[in-house]
CSV table of C-alpha atoms in Angstrom, one decimal:
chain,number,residue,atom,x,y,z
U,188,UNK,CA,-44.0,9.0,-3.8
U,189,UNK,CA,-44.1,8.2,-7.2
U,190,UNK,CA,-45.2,11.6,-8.6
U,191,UNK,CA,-42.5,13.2,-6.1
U,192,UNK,CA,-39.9,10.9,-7.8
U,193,UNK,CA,-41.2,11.9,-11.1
U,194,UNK,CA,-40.9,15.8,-10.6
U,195,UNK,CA,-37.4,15.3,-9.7
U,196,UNK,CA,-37.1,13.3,-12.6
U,197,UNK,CA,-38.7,16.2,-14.6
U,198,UNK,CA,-35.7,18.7,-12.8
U,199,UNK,CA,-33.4,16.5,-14.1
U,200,UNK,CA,-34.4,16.1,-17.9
U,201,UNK,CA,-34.4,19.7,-17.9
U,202,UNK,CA,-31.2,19.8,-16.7
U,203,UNK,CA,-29.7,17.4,-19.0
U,204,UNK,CA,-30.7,19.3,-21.7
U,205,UNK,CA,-29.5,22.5,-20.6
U,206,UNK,CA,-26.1,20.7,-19.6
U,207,UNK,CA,-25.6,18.5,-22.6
U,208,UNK,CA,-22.0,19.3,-23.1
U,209,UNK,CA,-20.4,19.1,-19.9
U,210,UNK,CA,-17.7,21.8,-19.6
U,211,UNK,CA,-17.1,21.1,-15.8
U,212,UNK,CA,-17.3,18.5,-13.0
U,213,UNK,CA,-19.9,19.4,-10.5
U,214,UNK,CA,-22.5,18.4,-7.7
U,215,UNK,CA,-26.2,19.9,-8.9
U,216,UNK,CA,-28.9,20.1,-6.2
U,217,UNK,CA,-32.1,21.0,-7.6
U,218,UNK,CA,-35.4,21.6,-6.3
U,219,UNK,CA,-38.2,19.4,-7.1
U,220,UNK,CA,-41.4,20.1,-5.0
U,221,UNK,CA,-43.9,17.5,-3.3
U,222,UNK,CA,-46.5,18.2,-1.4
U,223,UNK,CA,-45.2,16.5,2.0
U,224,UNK,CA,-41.9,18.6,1.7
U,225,UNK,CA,-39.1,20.2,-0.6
U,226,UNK,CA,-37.4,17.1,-2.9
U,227,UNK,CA,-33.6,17.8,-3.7
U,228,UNK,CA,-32.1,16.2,-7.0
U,229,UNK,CA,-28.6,15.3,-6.8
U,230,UNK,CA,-26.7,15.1,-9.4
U,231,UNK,CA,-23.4,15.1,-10.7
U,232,UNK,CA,-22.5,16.3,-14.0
U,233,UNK,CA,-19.0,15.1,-15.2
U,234,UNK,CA,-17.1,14.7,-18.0
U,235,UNK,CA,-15.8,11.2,-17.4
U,236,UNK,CA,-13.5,10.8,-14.6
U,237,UNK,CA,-14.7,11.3,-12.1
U,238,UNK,CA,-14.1,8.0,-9.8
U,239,UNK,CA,-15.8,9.5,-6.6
U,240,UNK,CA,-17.4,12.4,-4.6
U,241,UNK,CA,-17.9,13.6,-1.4
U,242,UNK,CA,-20.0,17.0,-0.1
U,243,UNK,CA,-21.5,18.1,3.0
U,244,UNK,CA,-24.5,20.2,2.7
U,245,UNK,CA,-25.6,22.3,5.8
U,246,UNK,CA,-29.0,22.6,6.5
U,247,UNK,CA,-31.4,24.9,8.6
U,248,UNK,CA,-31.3,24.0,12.3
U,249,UNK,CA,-35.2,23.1,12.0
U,250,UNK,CA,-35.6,21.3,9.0
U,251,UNK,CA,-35.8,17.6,9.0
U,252,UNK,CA,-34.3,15.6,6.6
U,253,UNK,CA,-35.3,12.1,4.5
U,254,UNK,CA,-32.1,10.8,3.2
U,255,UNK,CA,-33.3,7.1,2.5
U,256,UNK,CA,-32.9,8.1,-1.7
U,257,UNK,CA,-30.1,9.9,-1.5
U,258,UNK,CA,-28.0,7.2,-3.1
U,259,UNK,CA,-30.9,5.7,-4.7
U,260,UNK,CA,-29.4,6.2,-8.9
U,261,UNK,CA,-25.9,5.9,-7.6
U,262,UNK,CA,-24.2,3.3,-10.2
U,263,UNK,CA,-24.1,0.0,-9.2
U,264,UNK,CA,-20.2,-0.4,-9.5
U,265,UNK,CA,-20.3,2.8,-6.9
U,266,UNK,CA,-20.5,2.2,-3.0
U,267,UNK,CA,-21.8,5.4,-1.0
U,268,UNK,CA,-23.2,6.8,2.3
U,269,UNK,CA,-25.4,9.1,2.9
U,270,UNK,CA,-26.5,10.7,6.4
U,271,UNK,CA,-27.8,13.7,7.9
U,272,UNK,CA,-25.9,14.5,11.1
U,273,UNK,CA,-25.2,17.2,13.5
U,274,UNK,CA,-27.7,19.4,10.9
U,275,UNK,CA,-25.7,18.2,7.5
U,276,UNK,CA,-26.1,15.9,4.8
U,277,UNK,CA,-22.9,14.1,4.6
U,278,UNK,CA,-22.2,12.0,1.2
U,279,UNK,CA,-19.8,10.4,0.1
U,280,UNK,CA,-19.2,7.6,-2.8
U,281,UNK,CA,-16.7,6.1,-5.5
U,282,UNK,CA,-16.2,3.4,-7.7
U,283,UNK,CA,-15.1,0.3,-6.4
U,284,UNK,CA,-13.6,-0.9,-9.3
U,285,UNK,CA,-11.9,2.8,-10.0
U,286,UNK,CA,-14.4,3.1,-13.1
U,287,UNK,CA,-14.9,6.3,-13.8
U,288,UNK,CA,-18.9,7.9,-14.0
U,289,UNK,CA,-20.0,7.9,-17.5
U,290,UNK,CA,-20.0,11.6,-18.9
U,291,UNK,CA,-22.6,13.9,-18.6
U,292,UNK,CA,-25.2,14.3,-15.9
U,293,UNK,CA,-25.9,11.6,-13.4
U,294,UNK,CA,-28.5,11.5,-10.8
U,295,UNK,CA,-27.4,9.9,-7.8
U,296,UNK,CA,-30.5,10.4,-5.8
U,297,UNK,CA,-32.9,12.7,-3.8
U,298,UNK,CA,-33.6,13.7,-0.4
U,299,UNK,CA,-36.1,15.7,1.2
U,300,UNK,CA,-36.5,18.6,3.4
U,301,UNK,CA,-39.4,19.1,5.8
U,302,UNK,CA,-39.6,23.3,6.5
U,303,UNK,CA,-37.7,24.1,3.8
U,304,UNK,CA,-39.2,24.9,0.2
U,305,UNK,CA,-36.4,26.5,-1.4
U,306,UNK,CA,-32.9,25.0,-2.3
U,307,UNK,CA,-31.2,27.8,-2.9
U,308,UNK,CA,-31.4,28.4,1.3
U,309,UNK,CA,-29.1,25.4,1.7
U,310,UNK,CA,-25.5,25.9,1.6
U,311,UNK,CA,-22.7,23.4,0.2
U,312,UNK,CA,-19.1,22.7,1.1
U,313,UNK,CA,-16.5,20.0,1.2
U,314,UNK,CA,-16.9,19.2,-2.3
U,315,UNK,CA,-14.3,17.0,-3.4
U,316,UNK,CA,-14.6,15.1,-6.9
U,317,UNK,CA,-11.8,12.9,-8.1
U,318,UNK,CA,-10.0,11.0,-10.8
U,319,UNK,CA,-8.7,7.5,-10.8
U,320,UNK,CA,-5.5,8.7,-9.1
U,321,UNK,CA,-7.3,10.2,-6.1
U,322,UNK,CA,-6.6,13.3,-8.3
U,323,UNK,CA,-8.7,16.3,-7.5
U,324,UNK,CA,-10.4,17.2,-10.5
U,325,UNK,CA,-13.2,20.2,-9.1
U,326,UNK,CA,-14.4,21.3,-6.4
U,327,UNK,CA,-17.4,22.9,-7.6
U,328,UNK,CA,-21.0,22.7,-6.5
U,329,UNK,CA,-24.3,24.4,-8.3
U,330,UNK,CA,-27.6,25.1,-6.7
U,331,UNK,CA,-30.5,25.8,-8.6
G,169,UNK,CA,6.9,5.6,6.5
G,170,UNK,CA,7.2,8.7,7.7
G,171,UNK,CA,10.6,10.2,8.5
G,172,UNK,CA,10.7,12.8,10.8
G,173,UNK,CA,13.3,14.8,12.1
G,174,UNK,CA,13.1,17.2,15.2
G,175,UNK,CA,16.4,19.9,15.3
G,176,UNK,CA,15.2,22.5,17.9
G,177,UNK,CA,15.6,21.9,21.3
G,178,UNK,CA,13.1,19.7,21.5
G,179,UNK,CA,14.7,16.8,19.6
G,180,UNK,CA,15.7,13.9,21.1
G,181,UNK,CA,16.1,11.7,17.9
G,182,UNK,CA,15.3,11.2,14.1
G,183,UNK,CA,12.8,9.1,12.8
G,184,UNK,CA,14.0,5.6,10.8
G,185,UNK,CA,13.6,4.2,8.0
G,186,UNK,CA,14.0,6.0,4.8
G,187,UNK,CA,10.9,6.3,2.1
G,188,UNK,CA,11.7,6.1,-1.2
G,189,UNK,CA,8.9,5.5,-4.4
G,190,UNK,CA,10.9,2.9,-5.9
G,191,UNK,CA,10.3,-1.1,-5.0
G,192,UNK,CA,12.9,-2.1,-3.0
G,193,UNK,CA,14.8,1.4,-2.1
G,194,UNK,CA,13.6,1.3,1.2
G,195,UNK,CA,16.8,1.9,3.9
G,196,UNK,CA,17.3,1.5,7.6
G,197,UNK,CA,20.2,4.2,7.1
G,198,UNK,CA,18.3,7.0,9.7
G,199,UNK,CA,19.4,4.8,12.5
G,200,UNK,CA,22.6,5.1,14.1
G,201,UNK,CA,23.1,1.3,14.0
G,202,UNK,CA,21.3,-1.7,12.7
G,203,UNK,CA,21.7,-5.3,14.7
G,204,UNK,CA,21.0,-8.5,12.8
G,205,UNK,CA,19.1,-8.6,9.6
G,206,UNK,CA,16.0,-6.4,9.9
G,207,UNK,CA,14.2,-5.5,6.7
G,208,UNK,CA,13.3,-2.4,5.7
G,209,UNK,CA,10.9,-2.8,2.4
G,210,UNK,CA,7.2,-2.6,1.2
G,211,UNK,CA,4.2,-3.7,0.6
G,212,UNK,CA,4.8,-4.7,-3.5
G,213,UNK,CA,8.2,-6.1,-2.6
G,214,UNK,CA,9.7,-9.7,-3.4
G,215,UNK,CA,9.4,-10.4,0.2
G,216,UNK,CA,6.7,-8.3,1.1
G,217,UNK,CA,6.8,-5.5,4.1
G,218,UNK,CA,3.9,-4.1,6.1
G,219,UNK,CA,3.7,-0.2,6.1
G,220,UNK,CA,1.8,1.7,8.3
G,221,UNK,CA,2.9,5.5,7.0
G,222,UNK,CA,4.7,5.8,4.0
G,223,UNK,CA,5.4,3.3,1.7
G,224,UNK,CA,8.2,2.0,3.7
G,225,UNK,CA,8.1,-0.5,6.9
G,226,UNK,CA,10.8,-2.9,9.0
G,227,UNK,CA,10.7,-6.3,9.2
G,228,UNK,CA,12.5,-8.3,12.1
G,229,UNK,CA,12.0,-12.3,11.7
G,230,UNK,CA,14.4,-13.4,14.4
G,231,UNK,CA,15.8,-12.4,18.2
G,232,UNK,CA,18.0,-9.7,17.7
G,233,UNK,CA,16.8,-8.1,14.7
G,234,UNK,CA,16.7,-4.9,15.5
G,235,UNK,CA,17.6,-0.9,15.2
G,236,UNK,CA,19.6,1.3,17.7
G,237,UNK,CA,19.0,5.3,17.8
G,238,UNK,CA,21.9,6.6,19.6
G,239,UNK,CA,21.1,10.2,19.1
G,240,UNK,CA,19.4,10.2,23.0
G,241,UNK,CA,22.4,12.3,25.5
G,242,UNK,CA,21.6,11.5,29.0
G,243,UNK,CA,17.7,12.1,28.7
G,244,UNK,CA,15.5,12.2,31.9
G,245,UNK,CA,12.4,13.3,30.0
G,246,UNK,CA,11.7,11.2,26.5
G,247,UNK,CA,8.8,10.6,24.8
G,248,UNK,CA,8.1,7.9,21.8
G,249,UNK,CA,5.8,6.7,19.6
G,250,UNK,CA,5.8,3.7,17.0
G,251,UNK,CA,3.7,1.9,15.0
G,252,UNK,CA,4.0,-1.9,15.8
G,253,UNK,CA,1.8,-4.8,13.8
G,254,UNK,CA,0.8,-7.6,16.0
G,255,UNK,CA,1.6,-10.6,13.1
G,256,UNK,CA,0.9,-14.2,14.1
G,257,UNK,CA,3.5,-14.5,16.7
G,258,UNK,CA,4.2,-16.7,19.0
G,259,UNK,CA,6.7,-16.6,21.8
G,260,UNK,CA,7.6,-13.6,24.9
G,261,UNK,CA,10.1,-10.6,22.9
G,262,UNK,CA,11.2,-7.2,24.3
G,263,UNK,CA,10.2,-5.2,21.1
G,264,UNK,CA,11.3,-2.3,22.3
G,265,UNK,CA,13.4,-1.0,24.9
G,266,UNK,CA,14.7,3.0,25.9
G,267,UNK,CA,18.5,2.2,27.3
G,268,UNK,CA,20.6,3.7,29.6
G,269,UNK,CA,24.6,3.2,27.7
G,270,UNK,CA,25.0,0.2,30.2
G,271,UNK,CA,21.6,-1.3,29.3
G,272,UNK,CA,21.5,-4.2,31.4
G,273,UNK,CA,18.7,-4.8,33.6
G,274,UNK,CA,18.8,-0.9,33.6
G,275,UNK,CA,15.1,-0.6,31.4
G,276,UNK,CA,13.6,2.8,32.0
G,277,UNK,CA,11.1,1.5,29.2
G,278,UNK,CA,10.3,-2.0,28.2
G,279,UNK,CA,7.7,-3.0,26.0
G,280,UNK,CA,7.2,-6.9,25.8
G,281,UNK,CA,4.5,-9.2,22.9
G,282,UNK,CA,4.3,-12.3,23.7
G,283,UNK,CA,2.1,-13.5,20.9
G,284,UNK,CA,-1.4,-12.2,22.7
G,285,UNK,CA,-0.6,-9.2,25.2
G,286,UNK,CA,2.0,-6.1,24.9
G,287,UNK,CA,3.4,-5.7,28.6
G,288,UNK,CA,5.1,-2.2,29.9
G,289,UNK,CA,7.9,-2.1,32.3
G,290,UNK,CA,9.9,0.8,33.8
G,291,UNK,CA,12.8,0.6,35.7
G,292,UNK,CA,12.3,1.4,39.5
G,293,UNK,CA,9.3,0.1,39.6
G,294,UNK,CA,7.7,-3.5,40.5
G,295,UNK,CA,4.4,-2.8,39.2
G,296,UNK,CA,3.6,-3.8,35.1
G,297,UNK,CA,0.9,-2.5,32.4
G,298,UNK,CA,-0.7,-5.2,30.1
G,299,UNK,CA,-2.8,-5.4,27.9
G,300,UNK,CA,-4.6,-7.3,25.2
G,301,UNK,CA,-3.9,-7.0,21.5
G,302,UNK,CA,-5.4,-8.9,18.4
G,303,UNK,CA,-2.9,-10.3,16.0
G,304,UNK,CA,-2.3,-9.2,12.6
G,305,UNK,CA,-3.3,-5.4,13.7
G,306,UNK,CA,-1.7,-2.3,13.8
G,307,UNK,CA,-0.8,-0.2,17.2
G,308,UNK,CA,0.2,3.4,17.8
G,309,UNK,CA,1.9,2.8,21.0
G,310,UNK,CA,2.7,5.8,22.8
G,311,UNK,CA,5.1,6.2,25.7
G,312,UNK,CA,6.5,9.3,28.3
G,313,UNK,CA,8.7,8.7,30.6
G,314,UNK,CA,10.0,10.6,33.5
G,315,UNK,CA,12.7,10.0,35.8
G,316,UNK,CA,12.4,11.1,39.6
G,317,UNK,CA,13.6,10.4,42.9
G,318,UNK,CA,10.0,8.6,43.7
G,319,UNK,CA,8.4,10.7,41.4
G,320,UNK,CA,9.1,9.1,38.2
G,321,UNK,CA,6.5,7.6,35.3
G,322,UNK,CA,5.7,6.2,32.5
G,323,UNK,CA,2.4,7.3,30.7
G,324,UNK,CA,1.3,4.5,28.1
G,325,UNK,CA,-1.0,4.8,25.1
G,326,UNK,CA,-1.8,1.8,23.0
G,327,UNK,CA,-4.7,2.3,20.1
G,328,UNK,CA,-5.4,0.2,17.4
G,329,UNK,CA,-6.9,-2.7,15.0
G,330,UNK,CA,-9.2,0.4,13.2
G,331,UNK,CA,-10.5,2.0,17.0
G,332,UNK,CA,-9.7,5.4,17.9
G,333,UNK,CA,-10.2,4.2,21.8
G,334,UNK,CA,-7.1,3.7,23.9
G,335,UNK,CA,-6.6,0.6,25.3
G,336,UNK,CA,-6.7,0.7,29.2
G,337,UNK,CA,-3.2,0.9,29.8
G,338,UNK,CA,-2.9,3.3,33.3
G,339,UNK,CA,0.2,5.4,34.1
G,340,UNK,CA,2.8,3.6,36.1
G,341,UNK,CA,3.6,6.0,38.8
G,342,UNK,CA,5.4,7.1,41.6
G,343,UNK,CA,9.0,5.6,40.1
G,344,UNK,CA,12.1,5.6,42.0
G,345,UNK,CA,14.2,6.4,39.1
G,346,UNK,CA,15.5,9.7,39.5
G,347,UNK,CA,19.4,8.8,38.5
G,348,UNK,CA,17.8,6.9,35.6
G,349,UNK,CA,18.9,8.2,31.8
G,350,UNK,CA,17.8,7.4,28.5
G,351,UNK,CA,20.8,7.4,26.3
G,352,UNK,CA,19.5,4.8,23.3
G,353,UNK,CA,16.4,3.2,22.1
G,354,UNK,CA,16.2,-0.2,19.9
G,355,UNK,CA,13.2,-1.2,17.9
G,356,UNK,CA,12.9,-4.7,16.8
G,357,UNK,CA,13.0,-8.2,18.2
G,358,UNK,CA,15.5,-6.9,20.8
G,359,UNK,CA,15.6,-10.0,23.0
G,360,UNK,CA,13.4,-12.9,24.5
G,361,UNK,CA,11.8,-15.3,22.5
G,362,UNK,CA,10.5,-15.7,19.2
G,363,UNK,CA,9.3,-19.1,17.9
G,364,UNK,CA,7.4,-18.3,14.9
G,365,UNK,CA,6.1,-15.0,13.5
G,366,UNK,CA,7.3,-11.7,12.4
G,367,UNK,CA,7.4,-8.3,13.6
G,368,UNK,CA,6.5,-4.8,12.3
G,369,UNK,CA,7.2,-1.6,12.9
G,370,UNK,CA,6.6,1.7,11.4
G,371,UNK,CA,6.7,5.6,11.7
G,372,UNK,CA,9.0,6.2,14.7
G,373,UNK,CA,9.3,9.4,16.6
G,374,UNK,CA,10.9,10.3,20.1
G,375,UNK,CA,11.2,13.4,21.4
G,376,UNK,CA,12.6,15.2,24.8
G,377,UNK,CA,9.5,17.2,25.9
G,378,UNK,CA,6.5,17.2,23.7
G,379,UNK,CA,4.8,14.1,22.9
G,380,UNK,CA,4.5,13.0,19.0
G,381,UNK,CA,1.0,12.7,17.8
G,382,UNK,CA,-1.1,9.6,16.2
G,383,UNK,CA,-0.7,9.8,13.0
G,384,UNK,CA,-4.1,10.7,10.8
G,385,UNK,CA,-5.5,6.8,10.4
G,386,UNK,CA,-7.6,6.2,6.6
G,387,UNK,CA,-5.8,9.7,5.6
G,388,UNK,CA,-4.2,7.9,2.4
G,389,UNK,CA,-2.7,11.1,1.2
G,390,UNK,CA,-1.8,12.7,4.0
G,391,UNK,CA,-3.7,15.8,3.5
G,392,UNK,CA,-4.5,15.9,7.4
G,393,UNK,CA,-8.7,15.5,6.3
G,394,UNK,CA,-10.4,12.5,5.8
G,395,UNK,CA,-12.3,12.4,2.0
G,396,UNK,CA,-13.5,10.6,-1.0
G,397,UNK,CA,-9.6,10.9,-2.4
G,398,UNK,CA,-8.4,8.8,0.5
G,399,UNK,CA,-10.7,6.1,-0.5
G,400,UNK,CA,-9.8,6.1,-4.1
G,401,UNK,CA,-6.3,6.7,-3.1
G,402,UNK,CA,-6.6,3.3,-1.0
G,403,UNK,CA,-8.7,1.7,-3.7
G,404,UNK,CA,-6.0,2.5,-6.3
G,405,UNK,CA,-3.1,0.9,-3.7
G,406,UNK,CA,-5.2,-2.0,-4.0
G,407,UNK,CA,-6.0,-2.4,-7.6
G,408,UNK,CA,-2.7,-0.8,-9.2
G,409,UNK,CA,-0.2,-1.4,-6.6
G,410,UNK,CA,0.1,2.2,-6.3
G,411,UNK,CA,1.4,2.7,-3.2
G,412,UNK,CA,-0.5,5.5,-1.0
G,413,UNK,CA,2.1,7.6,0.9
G,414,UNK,CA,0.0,8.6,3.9
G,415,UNK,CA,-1.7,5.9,6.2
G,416,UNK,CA,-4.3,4.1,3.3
G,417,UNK,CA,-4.7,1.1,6.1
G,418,UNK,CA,-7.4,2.6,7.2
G,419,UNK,CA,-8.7,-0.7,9.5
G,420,UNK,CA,-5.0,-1.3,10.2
G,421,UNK,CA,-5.1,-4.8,9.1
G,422,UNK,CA,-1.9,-4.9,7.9
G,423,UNK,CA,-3.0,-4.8,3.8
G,424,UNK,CA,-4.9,-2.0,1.8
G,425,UNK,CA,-7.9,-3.7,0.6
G,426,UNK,CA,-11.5,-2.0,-0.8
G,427,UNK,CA,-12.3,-1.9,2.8
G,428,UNK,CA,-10.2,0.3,3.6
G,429,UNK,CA,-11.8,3.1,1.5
G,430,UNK,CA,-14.9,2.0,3.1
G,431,UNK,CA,-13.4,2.6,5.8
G,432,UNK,CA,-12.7,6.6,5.0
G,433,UNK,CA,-16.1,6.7,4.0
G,434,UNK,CA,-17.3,5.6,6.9
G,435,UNK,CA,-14.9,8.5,8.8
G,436,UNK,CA,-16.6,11.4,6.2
G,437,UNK,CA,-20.2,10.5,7.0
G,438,UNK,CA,-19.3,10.2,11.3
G,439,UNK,CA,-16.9,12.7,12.1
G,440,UNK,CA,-16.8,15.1,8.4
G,441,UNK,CA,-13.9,14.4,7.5
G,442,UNK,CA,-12.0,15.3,10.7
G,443,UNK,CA,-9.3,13.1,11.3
G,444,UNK,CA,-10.3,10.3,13.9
């Protein structure tokens, strides 16, 4: 478990460096391989104010899913839920102090996929970041 | 609180109770009358009013506080639906009543609280609906009546306190009411018996033939979906006083709180975000 944790961890680095000036609010899935299954990053790359998040991502009828660190990195002042239903991964979170994210990329967790080795197969919708004000501020997801 | 108006042929009457973004600009002037000294405010006012919809509910604190809609001509087919919060009552009041002109003991719909249950009446008919309610809880109560020479009805609704499940409220059926019409409504503490405790109400709609639909509950900015921006639109209610102007009490307990955009959450991750 550890070394899975620590390729996603790896994914993300990379990402943070590729991303260090944020231009746009966004949910990034990445892949990060382990040997028992395909390990999604989540993150969410903001440019500080975003206050909460929601997305649903659909997944292949036969694929199992292991949400249990999905919210694992959310922020502490965030409360979130996570769950893979009728073959999606709902999640949803946001600050309950109406504190915004700090800037820049932010992992909020993994899950993994069991017969599925390739992110870019899954499909996202329903994204919905917001502001302090309940203010829509992108709607934009990124899968790499 | 919503206001809604119906003009097509379809329309029985206008919705109460006037929204407005400023404290205290809340009005009662949609109604054709108003008896006593309801209140029509919100949530952040001096003397603080419940809101279901909106940002705008009435208050009635004593027998005969109430409002009359006169707009109803002579109807043998209305439908209506209000919000009503339970409070801490105590004490057996008609909080709402459908009229004939002559009112009297002429009730084609009577809806009683006496502190624990709401009980439905129709006129023509011995036989009662009632049911239990929880106090300090929002209800979309739902009514159709029909009038009929034997064949007449009323169809009751009654769902609540954060559940999407009715409450078992059967039709009363088989109604000798067929000269029975419907030619004014009041909303309020219309009669009976009030001995401590207010009363609520919110989002009224009647109509002649189709039936008015629950209103989207935890959809704080009534975009018709349930999402993250209801939550924060709740969660702002409750730490700025920014009122939410769609239905932010998402567990209908009477007050936007943090749970309440827990409560949204809870609606994205069971149903996706499809209103409950």
């Amino acid at each position: 478990m550890k070394r899975f944790i620590g390729a996603a961890f790896v994914a993300t680095a990379a990402l943070l460096s590729a991303n260090s000036a944020v231009a746009q609010d966004q949910v990034l899935l990445s892949s990060a391989g382990s040997k028992s299954g395909s390990a999604i990053s989540i993150d969410l790359m903001t440019s500080g104010s975003a206050v909460g998040f929601n997305f649903i991502i659909n997944v292949p009828a036969d694929v199992e899913v292991d949400t249990s660190a999905c919210l694992k990195y959310l922020p502490k002042s965030f409360t979130g839920r996570c769950a893979f239903k009728d073959s999606e991964v709902r999640v949803i979170a946001f600050s309950e102090q109406n504190v915004a994210m700090k800037a820049g990329a932010n992992q909020i967790g993994l899950i993994r996929l069991f017969g599925l080795n390739d992110a870019k197969a899954l499909q996202v919708r329903n994204v919905e970041i917001v502001n302090s004000e309940a203010k829509s501020i992108s709607d934009k997801a990124l899968i790499q | 609180m919503n206001s809604k108006k119906f003009l097509m042929g379809a329309a029985v009457s206008a919705a109460l109770l006037l929204a407005a973004p400023m404290a205290s600009a809340c009005a009662l002037t949609a109604w054709s009358t108003a008896n006593g000294t309801p209140i029509a405010g919100q949530p952040n006012d001096a003397t603080p009013v419940a809101r279901y919809s909106g940002v705008c509910g009435m208050q009635a604190d004593a027998i005969g506080d109430f409002v009359v809609d006169e707009t109803p001509a002579g109807e043998q087919s209305f439908n209506a639906q209000f919000y009503y919060y339970t409070g801490d009552r105590a004490g057996n009041a008609d909080v709402y009543q459908a009229r004939s002109a002559s009112g009297g003991t002429n009730l084609p719909i009577r809806v009683q609280h006496d502190g624990t249950n709401l009980i439905f009446s129709t006129n023509g008919s011995a036989t009662t609906r009632t049911v239990a309610v929880t106090d300090n809880r929002w209800y979309a109560i739902s009514l159709q009546w029909l009038a009929g020479a034997g064949t007449g009805s009323l169809t009751i609704s009654v769902i609540g306190a954060g559940s999407d499940t009715p409450l078992n409220t059967p039709a009363i059926t088989g109604v000798s009411n067929g000269s029975d019409t419907i030619e004014e409504a009041r909303l309020g503490l219309v009669a009976g018996t009030n001995t401590s405790g207010v009363a609520t109400f919110d989002a009224y709609d009647s109509r002649r033939t189709t039936v008015p639909a629950r209103l989207c509950r935890c959809d704080s900015n009534n975009s018709g979906s349930i999402s993250v921006a209801d939550a924060v639109q709740a969660l702002n209610e409750f730490i700025n006083g920014t009122l939410a102007t769609g239905q932010p009490d998402c567990n209908e307990g009477g007050t936007v709180t943090v749970a309440d955009g827990v409560g949204a959450l809870n609606i994205f991750i069971n149903n996706g975000g499809v209103c409950p």
